[in-house]
């Protein structure tokens, strides 16, 4: 069984009990970060946080989505109009933890430095098991995305797909339907933004990718990356020290013990 959602996920967050082990795992896979938190790609990105540093914690909410020690727990959806997304969601009966709020962060990527500005809101209830969900509108996207540059020694260009592991078929279908309905409300008729545009749900990832996963630790269990230079990818993975297998012209790195994730690299 494989279910898919056509969606626009702007970025994802890896939560861990400490940043250092997550950064070490990503470094060994050939990813680069200027600050130990953000891994920027051409049209999306990956963020690393500890639970006490996330949005939920800053709002005084319990991070009960995080059973530890680390995993991918947060999906942040792209919005072209945060106010319209919020209005559509609340009209449809969704409960939001806060109204649309403005937030900023310093950026340093691709030689560009500045202060990025975002408008965002967080869902009161998660859209998938062991997760938190938000949407964000960029008001300074030129400071955030770095197209056309080789930022990582492994030649990766962007995140293309996320894999959710939900063993119960009925729950998997309900999750798919909820995620698609939510995405449609957030989008408010705008075209699908080119960021992370596919979520796939299955209970067969272990056999398909040859990895061992724990659905009680996190439900987002895999990431597929596209690569600008696959020879760089192959060279880095050959010396990373993690189990690497070939799959359909790509390479699978098994970080199930470290992050409860597999990384699938494709040309």
CSV table of C-alpha atoms in Angstrom, one decimal, residues 12-266:
chain,number,residue,atom,x,y,z
A,12,UNK,CA,11.1,20.2,7.8
A,13,UNK,CA,12.6,20.0,11.3
A,14,UNK,CA,14.7,17.3,12.8
A,15,UNK,CA,14.4,17.3,16.6
A,16,UNK,CA,17.0,15.7,18.8
A,17,UNK,CA,17.9,15.6,22.5
A,18,UNK,CA,21.1,17.5,21.4
A,19,UNK,CA,22.2,19.2,18.2
A,20,UNK,CA,25.7,17.7,18.0
A,21,UNK,CA,24.7,14.1,17.1
A,22,UNK,CA,22.3,15.3,14.4
A,23,UNK,CA,24.9,17.6,12.9
A,24,UNK,CA,27.5,14.9,13.0
A,25,UNK,CA,25.3,12.5,11.1
A,26,UNK,CA,24.5,15.1,8.4
A,27,UNK,CA,28.1,16.1,8.1
A,28,UNK,CA,29.2,12.6,7.5
A,29,UNK,CA,26.6,12.4,4.7
A,30,UNK,CA,28.2,15.5,3.1
A,31,UNK,CA,25.8,18.2,4.1
A,32,UNK,CA,27.0,21.7,5.1
A,33,UNK,CA,25.5,24.2,7.6
A,34,UNK,CA,26.9,27.6,8.5
A,35,UNK,CA,25.3,27.7,11.9
A,36,UNK,CA,24.6,24.1,13.0
A,37,UNK,CA,20.8,24.6,12.6
A,38,UNK,CA,19.9,25.2,8.9
A,39,UNK,CA,20.7,23.1,5.9
A,40,UNK,CA,19.7,25.2,2.9
A,41,UNK,CA,18.8,23.8,-0.6
A,42,UNK,CA,17.7,25.4,-3.8
A,43,UNK,CA,14.0,25.5,-2.9
A,44,UNK,CA,13.5,24.0,0.5
A,45,UNK,CA,15.5,23.3,3.6
A,46,UNK,CA,16.1,21.1,6.7
A,47,UNK,CA,16.3,22.5,10.2
A,48,UNK,CA,17.7,20.9,13.4
A,49,UNK,CA,16.4,21.8,16.8
A,50,UNK,CA,16.1,20.5,20.4
A,51,UNK,CA,12.5,20.4,21.7
A,52,UNK,CA,13.1,23.3,24.1
A,53,UNK,CA,14.0,25.6,21.2
A,54,UNK,CA,11.1,24.9,18.9
A,55,UNK,CA,8.0,27.0,18.2
A,56,UNK,CA,5.8,24.8,20.4
A,57,UNK,CA,8.1,25.2,23.4
A,58,UNK,CA,8.3,29.0,22.9
A,59,UNK,CA,4.5,29.1,23.0
A,60,UNK,CA,4.5,27.1,26.3
A,61,UNK,CA,3.2,24.0,24.6
A,62,UNK,CA,4.3,20.5,25.6
A,63,UNK,CA,6.4,18.8,22.9
A,64,UNK,CA,4.6,15.5,23.4
A,65,UNK,CA,5.3,14.7,19.7
A,66,UNK,CA,8.9,13.9,20.6
A,67,UNK,CA,9.5,10.5,22.2
A,68,UNK,CA,13.3,10.8,21.6
A,69,UNK,CA,16.1,10.5,21.0
A,70,UNK,CA,15.8,12.1,17.6
A,71,UNK,CA,13.7,12.1,14.5
A,72,UNK,CA,11.9,14.2,11.8
A,73,UNK,CA,8.8,15.5,13.6
A,74,UNK,CA,7.8,18.8,12.0
A,75,UNK,CA,6.4,19.8,8.6
A,76,UNK,CA,6.1,23.5,7.7
A,77,UNK,CA,3.8,24.1,4.8
A,78,UNK,CA,4.2,26.8,2.2
A,79,UNK,CA,1.6,29.6,2.1
A,80,UNK,CA,1.4,32.4,-0.4
A,81,UNK,CA,-0.9,34.3,1.9
A,82,UNK,CA,-0.8,33.6,5.6
A,83,UNK,CA,-3.9,35.5,6.4
A,84,UNK,CA,-6.0,33.8,3.7
A,85,UNK,CA,-4.7,30.4,4.8
A,86,UNK,CA,-5.5,31.1,8.4
A,87,UNK,CA,-9.0,32.3,7.5
A,88,UNK,CA,-9.7,29.2,5.3
A,89,UNK,CA,-8.5,26.8,8.0
A,90,UNK,CA,-10.4,28.3,10.8
A,91,UNK,CA,-13.6,28.5,8.7
A,92,UNK,CA,-13.2,24.8,8.0
A,93,UNK,CA,-13.0,24.0,11.7
A,94,UNK,CA,-9.3,23.7,12.3
A,95,UNK,CA,-8.0,24.9,15.6
A,96,UNK,CA,-4.9,27.0,15.5
A,97,UNK,CA,-2.6,27.5,18.5
A,98,UNK,CA,-2.0,31.2,17.7
A,99,UNK,CA,-3.1,33.8,15.1
A,100,UNK,CA,-0.7,34.6,12.3
A,101,UNK,CA,2.5,35.8,13.9
A,102,UNK,CA,5.6,37.5,12.4
A,103,UNK,CA,8.9,36.0,13.1
A,104,UNK,CA,12.5,36.6,12.0
A,105,UNK,CA,15.8,34.9,11.9
A,106,UNK,CA,19.3,35.8,10.8
A,107,UNK,CA,20.4,34.0,7.5
A,108,UNK,CA,23.9,33.3,6.2
A,109,UNK,CA,23.8,31.1,3.1
A,110,UNK,CA,25.4,31.3,-0.3
A,111,UNK,CA,27.4,34.3,0.7
A,112,UNK,CA,24.3,36.3,1.5
A,113,UNK,CA,23.5,37.6,5.0
A,114,UNK,CA,20.5,39.4,6.4
A,115,UNK,CA,17.3,39.0,8.4
A,116,UNK,CA,14.6,36.8,6.9
A,117,UNK,CA,11.0,37.6,7.8
A,118,UNK,CA,8.2,35.1,8.0
A,119,UNK,CA,4.5,35.1,8.8
A,120,UNK,CA,3.3,31.8,10.3
A,121,UNK,CA,0.8,29.9,12.4
A,122,UNK,CA,0.9,26.5,14.1
A,123,UNK,CA,-1.8,23.9,14.2
A,124,UNK,CA,-3.2,23.1,17.6
A,125,UNK,CA,-3.4,19.4,16.8
A,126,UNK,CA,-0.9,17.5,14.7
A,127,UNK,CA,-1.8,16.4,11.2
A,128,UNK,CA,0.3,13.1,11.5
A,129,UNK,CA,1.5,10.9,14.4
A,130,UNK,CA,4.5,12.1,16.4
A,131,UNK,CA,4.5,15.5,14.7
A,132,UNK,CA,3.8,19.2,14.8
A,133,UNK,CA,2.5,21.1,11.8
A,134,UNK,CA,2.7,24.8,10.8
A,135,UNK,CA,2.4,26.9,7.7
A,136,UNK,CA,4.6,29.9,6.8
A,137,UNK,CA,4.6,32.7,4.3
A,138,UNK,CA,8.0,34.1,3.3
A,139,UNK,CA,8.2,37.9,2.9
A,140,UNK,CA,12.0,37.7,2.1
A,141,UNK,CA,12.3,34.6,0.0
A,142,UNK,CA,15.4,35.8,-1.8
A,143,UNK,CA,17.3,35.7,1.5
A,144,UNK,CA,16.3,32.1,2.1
A,145,UNK,CA,16.6,30.0,-1.0
A,146,UNK,CA,19.8,29.4,-2.8
A,147,UNK,CA,19.2,28.2,-6.4
A,148,UNK,CA,22.0,27.3,-8.8
A,149,UNK,CA,24.7,27.0,-6.2
A,150,UNK,CA,26.6,24.0,-4.9
A,151,UNK,CA,26.1,24.4,-1.1
A,152,UNK,CA,26.9,20.9,-0.1
A,153,UNK,CA,29.9,18.6,-0.7
A,154,UNK,CA,27.5,15.8,-1.5
A,155,UNK,CA,26.1,17.5,-4.6
A,156,UNK,CA,22.5,17.6,-3.2
A,157,UNK,CA,20.2,20.1,-4.8
A,158,UNK,CA,16.8,19.8,-2.9
A,159,UNK,CA,14.4,17.6,-0.9
A,160,UNK,CA,11.9,16.0,-3.3
A,161,UNK,CA,9.8,13.6,-1.2
A,162,UNK,CA,9.1,12.7,2.4
A,163,UNK,CA,8.1,9.1,3.4
A,164,UNK,CA,5.7,8.5,6.3
A,165,UNK,CA,5.5,5.2,8.0
A,166,UNK,CA,2.0,4.5,9.3
A,167,UNK,CA,1.4,0.7,9.8
A,168,UNK,CA,-2.4,0.8,10.3
A,169,UNK,CA,-4.1,1.0,6.9
A,170,UNK,CA,-7.2,2.9,8.2
A,171,UNK,CA,-5.0,5.5,10.0
A,172,UNK,CA,-2.8,5.8,6.9
A,173,UNK,CA,-5.8,6.6,4.7
A,174,UNK,CA,-7.2,9.1,7.3
A,175,UNK,CA,-3.8,10.8,7.5
A,176,UNK,CA,-3.5,11.0,3.7
A,177,UNK,CA,-7.0,12.6,3.5
A,178,UNK,CA,-6.3,15.0,6.3
A,179,UNK,CA,-3.0,16.1,4.8
A,180,UNK,CA,-4.4,16.7,1.4
A,181,UNK,CA,-7.5,18.6,2.6
A,182,UNK,CA,-5.2,20.8,4.8
A,183,UNK,CA,-2.9,21.5,1.9
A,184,UNK,CA,-5.7,22.5,-0.3
A,185,UNK,CA,-7.0,24.9,2.4
A,186,UNK,CA,-3.5,26.4,3.0
A,187,UNK,CA,-3.0,26.9,-0.8
A,188,UNK,CA,-6.2,29.0,-1.2
A,189,UNK,CA,-6.3,28.5,-5.0
A,190,UNK,CA,-2.6,29.4,-5.6
A,191,UNK,CA,-0.5,27.2,-7.8
A,192,UNK,CA,1.4,24.4,-6.1
A,193,UNK,CA,4.7,26.0,-5.0
A,194,UNK,CA,7.9,24.1,-6.1
A,195,UNK,CA,9.3,23.1,-2.8
A,196,UNK,CA,8.7,19.6,-1.3
A,197,UNK,CA,5.8,18.5,-3.4
A,198,UNK,CA,5.2,14.9,-2.4
A,199,UNK,CA,4.4,13.0,0.8
A,200,UNK,CA,4.2,9.3,0.5
A,201,UNK,CA,2.6,7.0,3.1
A,202,UNK,CA,3.2,3.3,3.4
A,203,UNK,CA,3.8,0.4,5.8
A,204,UNK,CA,6.3,-1.2,3.4
A,205,UNK,CA,9.3,1.1,3.6
A,206,UNK,CA,11.4,-1.5,5.4
A,207,UNK,CA,11.2,-4.1,2.7
A,208,UNK,CA,11.3,-1.5,-0.1
A,209,UNK,CA,14.5,0.3,1.1
A,210,UNK,CA,16.1,-2.5,3.2
A,211,UNK,CA,16.1,-0.5,6.5
A,212,UNK,CA,14.8,-1.0,10.0
A,213,UNK,CA,12.4,1.6,11.3
A,214,UNK,CA,10.5,2.3,14.6
A,215,UNK,CA,7.0,3.7,14.0
A,216,UNK,CA,6.8,4.4,17.7
A,217,UNK,CA,9.7,6.8,17.5
A,218,UNK,CA,8.7,9.0,14.5
A,219,UNK,CA,6.4,8.6,11.6
A,220,UNK,CA,8.3,10.6,9.0
A,221,UNK,CA,10.9,7.9,8.3
A,222,UNK,CA,12.6,8.9,5.0
A,223,UNK,CA,13.7,11.7,2.7
A,224,UNK,CA,14.4,11.6,-1.0
A,225,UNK,CA,17.0,14.1,-2.3
A,226,UNK,CA,17.7,15.2,-5.9
A,227,UNK,CA,21.4,15.7,-6.7
A,228,UNK,CA,23.1,18.2,-9.0
A,229,UNK,CA,26.3,16.1,-9.1
A,230,UNK,CA,25.7,12.5,-8.3
A,231,UNK,CA,29.4,11.6,-8.6
A,232,UNK,CA,30.0,13.9,-5.5
A,233,UNK,CA,27.1,12.1,-3.8
A,234,UNK,CA,28.6,8.7,-4.5
A,235,UNK,CA,32.1,9.7,-3.3
A,236,UNK,CA,30.8,11.1,0.0
A,237,UNK,CA,28.6,8.2,0.8
A,238,UNK,CA,31.3,5.7,0.0
A,239,UNK,CA,33.3,7.0,3.1
A,240,UNK,CA,30.4,8.1,5.4
A,241,UNK,CA,30.5,4.9,7.5
A,242,UNK,CA,26.7,4.3,7.4
A,243,UNK,CA,25.2,1.3,5.5
A,244,UNK,CA,24.7,2.3,1.9
A,245,UNK,CA,22.7,0.3,-0.7
A,246,UNK,CA,21.9,0.8,-4.4
A,247,UNK,CA,18.3,1.3,-5.4
A,248,UNK,CA,17.0,2.1,-8.9
A,249,UNK,CA,20.0,4.2,-9.9
A,250,UNK,CA,20.1,5.9,-6.5
A,251,UNK,CA,21.7,5.3,-3.1
A,252,UNK,CA,20.1,4.7,0.2
A,253,UNK,CA,21.8,5.7,3.4
A,254,UNK,CA,20.5,3.9,6.5
A,255,UNK,CA,20.4,6.2,9.6
A,256,UNK,CA,17.6,4.3,11.3
A,257,UNK,CA,19.6,4.0,14.6
A,258,UNK,CA,20.8,7.6,14.6
A,259,UNK,CA,17.7,9.5,13.3
A,260,UNK,CA,15.1,6.8,12.6
A,261,UNK,CA,15.4,7.9,8.9
A,262,UNK,CA,16.7,6.7,5.6
A,263,UNK,CA,18.1,9.1,3.1
A,264,UNK,CA,17.5,8.3,-0.6
A,265,UNK,CA,19.8,10.1,-3.0
A,266,UNK,CA,18.8,10.2,-6.7
